[in-house]
mmCIF file of C-alpha atoms in Angstrom:
data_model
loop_
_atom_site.group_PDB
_atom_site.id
_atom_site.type_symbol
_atom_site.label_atom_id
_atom_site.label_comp_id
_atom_site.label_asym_id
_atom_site.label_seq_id
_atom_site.Cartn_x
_atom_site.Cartn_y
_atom_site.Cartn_z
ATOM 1 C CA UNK A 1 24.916 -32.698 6.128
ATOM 2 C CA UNK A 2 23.853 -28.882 6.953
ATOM 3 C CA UNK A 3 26.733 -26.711 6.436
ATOM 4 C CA UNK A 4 24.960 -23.672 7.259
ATOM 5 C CA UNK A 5 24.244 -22.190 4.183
ATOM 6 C CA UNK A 6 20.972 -21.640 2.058
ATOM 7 C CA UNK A 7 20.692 -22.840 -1.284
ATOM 8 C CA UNK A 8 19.756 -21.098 -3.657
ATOM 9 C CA UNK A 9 16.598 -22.948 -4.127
ATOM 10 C CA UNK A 10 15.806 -22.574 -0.389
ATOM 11 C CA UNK A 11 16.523 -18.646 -0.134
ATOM 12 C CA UNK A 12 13.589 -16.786 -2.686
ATOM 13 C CA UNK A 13 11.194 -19.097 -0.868
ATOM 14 C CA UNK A 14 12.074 -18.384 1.946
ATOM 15 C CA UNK A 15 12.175 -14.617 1.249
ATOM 16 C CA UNK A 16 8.344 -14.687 -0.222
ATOM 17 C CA UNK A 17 7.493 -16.228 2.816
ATOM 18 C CA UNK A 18 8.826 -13.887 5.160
ATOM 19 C CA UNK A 19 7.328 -11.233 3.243
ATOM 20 C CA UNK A 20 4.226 -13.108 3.077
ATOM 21 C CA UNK A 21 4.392 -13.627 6.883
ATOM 22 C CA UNK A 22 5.103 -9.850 7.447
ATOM 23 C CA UNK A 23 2.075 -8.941 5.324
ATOM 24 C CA UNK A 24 -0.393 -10.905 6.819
ATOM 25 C CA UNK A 25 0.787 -10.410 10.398
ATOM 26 C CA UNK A 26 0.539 -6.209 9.198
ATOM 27 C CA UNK A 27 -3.282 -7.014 7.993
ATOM 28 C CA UNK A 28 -3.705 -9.220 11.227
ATOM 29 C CA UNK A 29 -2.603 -6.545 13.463
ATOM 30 C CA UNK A 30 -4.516 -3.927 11.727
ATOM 31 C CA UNK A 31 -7.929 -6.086 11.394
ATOM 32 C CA UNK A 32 -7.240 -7.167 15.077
ATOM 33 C CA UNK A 33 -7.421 -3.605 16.337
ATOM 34 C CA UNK A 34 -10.575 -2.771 14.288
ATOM 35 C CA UNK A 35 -12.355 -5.506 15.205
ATOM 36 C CA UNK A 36 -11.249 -6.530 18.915
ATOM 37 C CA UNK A 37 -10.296 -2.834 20.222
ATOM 38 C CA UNK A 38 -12.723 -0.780 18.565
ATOM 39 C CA UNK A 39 -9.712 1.232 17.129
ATOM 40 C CA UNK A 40 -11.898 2.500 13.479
ATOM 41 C CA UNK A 41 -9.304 3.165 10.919
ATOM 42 C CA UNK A 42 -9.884 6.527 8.653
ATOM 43 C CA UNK A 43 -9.677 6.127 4.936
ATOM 44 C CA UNK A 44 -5.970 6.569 4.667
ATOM 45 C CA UNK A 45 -5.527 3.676 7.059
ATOM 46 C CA UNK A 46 -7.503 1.669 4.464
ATOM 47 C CA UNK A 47 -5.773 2.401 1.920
ATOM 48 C CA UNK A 48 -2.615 1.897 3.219
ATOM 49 C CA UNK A 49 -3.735 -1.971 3.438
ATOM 50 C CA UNK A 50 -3.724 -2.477 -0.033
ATOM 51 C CA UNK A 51 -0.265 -2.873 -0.505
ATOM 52 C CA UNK A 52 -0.009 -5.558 2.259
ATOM 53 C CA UNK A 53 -3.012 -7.680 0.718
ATOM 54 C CA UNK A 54 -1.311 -7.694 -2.713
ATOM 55 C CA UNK A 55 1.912 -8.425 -1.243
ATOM 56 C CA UNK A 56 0.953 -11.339 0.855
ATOM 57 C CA UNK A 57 -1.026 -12.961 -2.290
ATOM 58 C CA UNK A 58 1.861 -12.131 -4.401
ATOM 59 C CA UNK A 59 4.067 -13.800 -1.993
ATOM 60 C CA UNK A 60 2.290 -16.684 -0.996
ATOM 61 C CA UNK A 61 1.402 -17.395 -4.501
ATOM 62 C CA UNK A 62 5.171 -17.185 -5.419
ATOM 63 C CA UNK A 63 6.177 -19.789 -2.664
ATOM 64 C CA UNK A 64 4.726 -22.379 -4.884
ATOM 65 C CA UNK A 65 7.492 -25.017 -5.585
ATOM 66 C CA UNK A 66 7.435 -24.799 -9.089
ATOM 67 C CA UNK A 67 7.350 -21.272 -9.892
ATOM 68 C CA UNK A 68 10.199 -19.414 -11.474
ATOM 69 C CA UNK A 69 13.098 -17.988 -10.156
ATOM 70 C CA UNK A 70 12.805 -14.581 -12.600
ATOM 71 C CA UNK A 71 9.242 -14.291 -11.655
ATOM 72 C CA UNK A 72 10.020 -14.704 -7.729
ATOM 73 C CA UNK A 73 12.213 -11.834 -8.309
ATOM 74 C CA UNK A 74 10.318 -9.664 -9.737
ATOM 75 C CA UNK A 75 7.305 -9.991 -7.438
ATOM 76 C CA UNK A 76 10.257 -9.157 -4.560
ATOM 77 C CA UNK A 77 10.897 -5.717 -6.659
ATOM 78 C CA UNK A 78 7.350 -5.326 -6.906
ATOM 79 C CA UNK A 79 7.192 -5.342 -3.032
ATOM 80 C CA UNK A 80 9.748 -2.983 -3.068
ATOM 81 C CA UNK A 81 7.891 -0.860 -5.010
ATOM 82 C CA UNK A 82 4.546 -1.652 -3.103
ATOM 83 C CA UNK A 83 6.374 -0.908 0.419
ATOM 84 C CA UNK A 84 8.146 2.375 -1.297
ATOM 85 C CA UNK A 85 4.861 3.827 -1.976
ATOM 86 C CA UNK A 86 3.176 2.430 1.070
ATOM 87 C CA UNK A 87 6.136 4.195 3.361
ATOM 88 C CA UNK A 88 5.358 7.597 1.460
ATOM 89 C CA UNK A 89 1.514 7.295 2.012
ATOM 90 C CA UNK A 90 2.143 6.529 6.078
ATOM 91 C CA UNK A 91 4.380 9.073 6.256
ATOM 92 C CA UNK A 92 2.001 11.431 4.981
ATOM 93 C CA UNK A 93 -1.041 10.022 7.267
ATOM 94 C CA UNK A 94 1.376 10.276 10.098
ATOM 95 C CA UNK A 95 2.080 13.917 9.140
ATOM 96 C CA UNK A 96 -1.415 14.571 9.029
ATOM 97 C CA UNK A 97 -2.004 12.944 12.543
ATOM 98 C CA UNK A 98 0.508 15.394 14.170
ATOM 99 C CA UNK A 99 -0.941 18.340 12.580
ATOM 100 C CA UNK A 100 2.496 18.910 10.488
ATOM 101 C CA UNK A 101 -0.017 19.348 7.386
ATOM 102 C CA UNK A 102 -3.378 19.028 6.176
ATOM 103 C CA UNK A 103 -4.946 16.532 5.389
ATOM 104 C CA UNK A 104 -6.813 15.371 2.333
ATOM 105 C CA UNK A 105 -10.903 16.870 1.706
ATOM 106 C CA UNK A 106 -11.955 13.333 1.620
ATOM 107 C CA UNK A 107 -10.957 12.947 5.195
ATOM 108 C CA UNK A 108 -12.582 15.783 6.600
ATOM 109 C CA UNK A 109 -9.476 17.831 5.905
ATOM 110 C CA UNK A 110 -11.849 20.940 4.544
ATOM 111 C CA UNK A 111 -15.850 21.966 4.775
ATOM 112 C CA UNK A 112 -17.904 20.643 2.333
ATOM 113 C CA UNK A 113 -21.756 20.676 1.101
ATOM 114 C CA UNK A 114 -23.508 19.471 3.784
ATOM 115 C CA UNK A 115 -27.086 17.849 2.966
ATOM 116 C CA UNK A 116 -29.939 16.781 4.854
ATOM 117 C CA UNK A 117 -28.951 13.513 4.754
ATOM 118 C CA UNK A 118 -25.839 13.652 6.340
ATOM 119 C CA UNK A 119 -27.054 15.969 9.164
ATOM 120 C CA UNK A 120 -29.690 13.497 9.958
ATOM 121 C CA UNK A 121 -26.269 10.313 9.859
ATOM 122 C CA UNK A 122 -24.426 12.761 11.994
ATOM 123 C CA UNK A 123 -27.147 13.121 14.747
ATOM 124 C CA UNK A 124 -28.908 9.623 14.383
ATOM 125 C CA UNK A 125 -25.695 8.633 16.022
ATOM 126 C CA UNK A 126 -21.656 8.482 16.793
ATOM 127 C CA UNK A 127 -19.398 7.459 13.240
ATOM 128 C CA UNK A 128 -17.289 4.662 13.440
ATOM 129 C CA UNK A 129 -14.716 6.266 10.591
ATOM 130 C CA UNK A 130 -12.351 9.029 12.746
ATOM 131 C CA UNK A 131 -11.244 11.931 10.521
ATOM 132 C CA UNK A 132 -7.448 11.127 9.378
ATOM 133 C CA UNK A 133 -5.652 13.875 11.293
ATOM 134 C CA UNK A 134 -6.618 11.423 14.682
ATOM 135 C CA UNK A 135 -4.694 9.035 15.923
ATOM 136 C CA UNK A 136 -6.437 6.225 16.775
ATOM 137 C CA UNK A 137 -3.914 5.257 19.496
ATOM 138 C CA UNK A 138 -0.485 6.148 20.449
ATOM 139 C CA UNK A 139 2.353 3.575 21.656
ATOM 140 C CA UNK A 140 5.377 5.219 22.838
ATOM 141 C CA UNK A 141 4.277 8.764 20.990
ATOM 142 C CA UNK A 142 4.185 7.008 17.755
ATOM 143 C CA UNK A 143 0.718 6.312 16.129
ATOM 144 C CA UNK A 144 0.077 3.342 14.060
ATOM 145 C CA UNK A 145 0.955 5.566 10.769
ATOM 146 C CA UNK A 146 3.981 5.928 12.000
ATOM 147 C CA UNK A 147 4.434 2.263 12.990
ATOM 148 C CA UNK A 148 3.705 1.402 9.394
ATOM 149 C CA UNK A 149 6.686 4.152 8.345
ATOM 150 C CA UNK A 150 8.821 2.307 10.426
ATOM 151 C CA UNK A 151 7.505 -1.181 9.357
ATOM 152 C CA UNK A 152 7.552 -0.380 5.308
ATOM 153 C CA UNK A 153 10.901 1.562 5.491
ATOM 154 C CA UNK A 154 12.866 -1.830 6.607
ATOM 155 C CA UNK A 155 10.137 -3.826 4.118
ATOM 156 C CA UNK A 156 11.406 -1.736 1.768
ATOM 157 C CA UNK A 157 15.105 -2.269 2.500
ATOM 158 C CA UNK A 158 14.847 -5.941 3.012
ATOM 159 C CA UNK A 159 13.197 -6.738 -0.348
ATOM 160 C CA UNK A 160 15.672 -4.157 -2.016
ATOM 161 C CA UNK A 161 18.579 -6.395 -0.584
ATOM 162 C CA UNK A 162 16.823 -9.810 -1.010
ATOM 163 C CA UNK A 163 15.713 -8.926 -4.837
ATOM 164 C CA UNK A 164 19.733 -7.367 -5.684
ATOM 165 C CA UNK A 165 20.814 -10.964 -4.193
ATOM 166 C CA UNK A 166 21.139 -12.211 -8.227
ATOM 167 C CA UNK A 167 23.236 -14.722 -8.013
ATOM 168 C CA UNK A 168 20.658 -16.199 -5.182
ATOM 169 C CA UNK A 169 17.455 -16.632 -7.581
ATOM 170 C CA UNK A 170 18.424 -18.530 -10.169
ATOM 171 C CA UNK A 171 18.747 -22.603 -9.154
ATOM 172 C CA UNK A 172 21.368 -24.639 -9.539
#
């Protein structure tokens, strides 16, 4: 009979999962709005996919019945970690989008050495990479930078709660 609560065999699984849902869903969205709306991401966008990919294989790797409990709770404080830094680097891109600071040279952020080559890319036609300090599109005033603030900040929180849950990870 259910009495409502989660074991503790049910509860890290079903933390990796959510996380592993979360992550995908992120790199869904993201690969959704490249592909189906055009919307080009700059290289910060990019990079700030990496720590979604490596979370959702972590995660979905971890969901594996017989994997163990220590090592489920580490790879949730690795996601912390992962989300930490991934909340820092879209809070930068985001500052960058509304002009609160520069951006980086890489992004077109400063001149640079200009060859022949690259005049004759520029003019042979339109680039689908934006420089980082444009949005590619705004929902409510907030760009998707600043979504993915908002998204990794609760990531963040959630597997910080979910990994300091100790008695939860270890079975019974």
């Amino acid at each position: 009979r259910y009495n409502g609560r989660m074991t503790n065999e049910q509860f890290p699984r079903l933390v990796l999962a959510g996380i592993a849902l979360v992550s995908g869903g992120a790199l869904a969205v993201a690969l959704i709005a490249q592909y189906g709306f055009d919307l080009w991401p700059c290289l910060l966008c990019y990079k700030q996919r990496i720590p979604y990919l490596i979370a959702f294989v972590a995660a979905a790797l971890a969901t594996v019945p017989r994997f163990d409990p220590t090592a489920r709770r580490h790879i949730v404080f690795l996601c912390v970690l992962l989300f930490a830094a991934n909340t820092a680097l879209a809070a930068f891109h985001a500052g960058v989008e509304y002009k609160w600071w520069p951006g980086l040279d890489a992004c077109g952020g400063a001149l640079r050495d200009i060859s022949v080559n690259d005049l004759a890319a520029a003019l042979s036609g339109p680039s689908k990479t934006p420089g980082c300090d444009e949005a590619a599109i705004r929902v409510f005033g907030i760009s998707m930078a600043g979504g993915n603030v908002i998204l990794c900040g609760l990531l963040t929180a959630f597997c910080l709660w979910a990994a300091l849950q100790k008695p939860r990870w270890t079975t019974p």
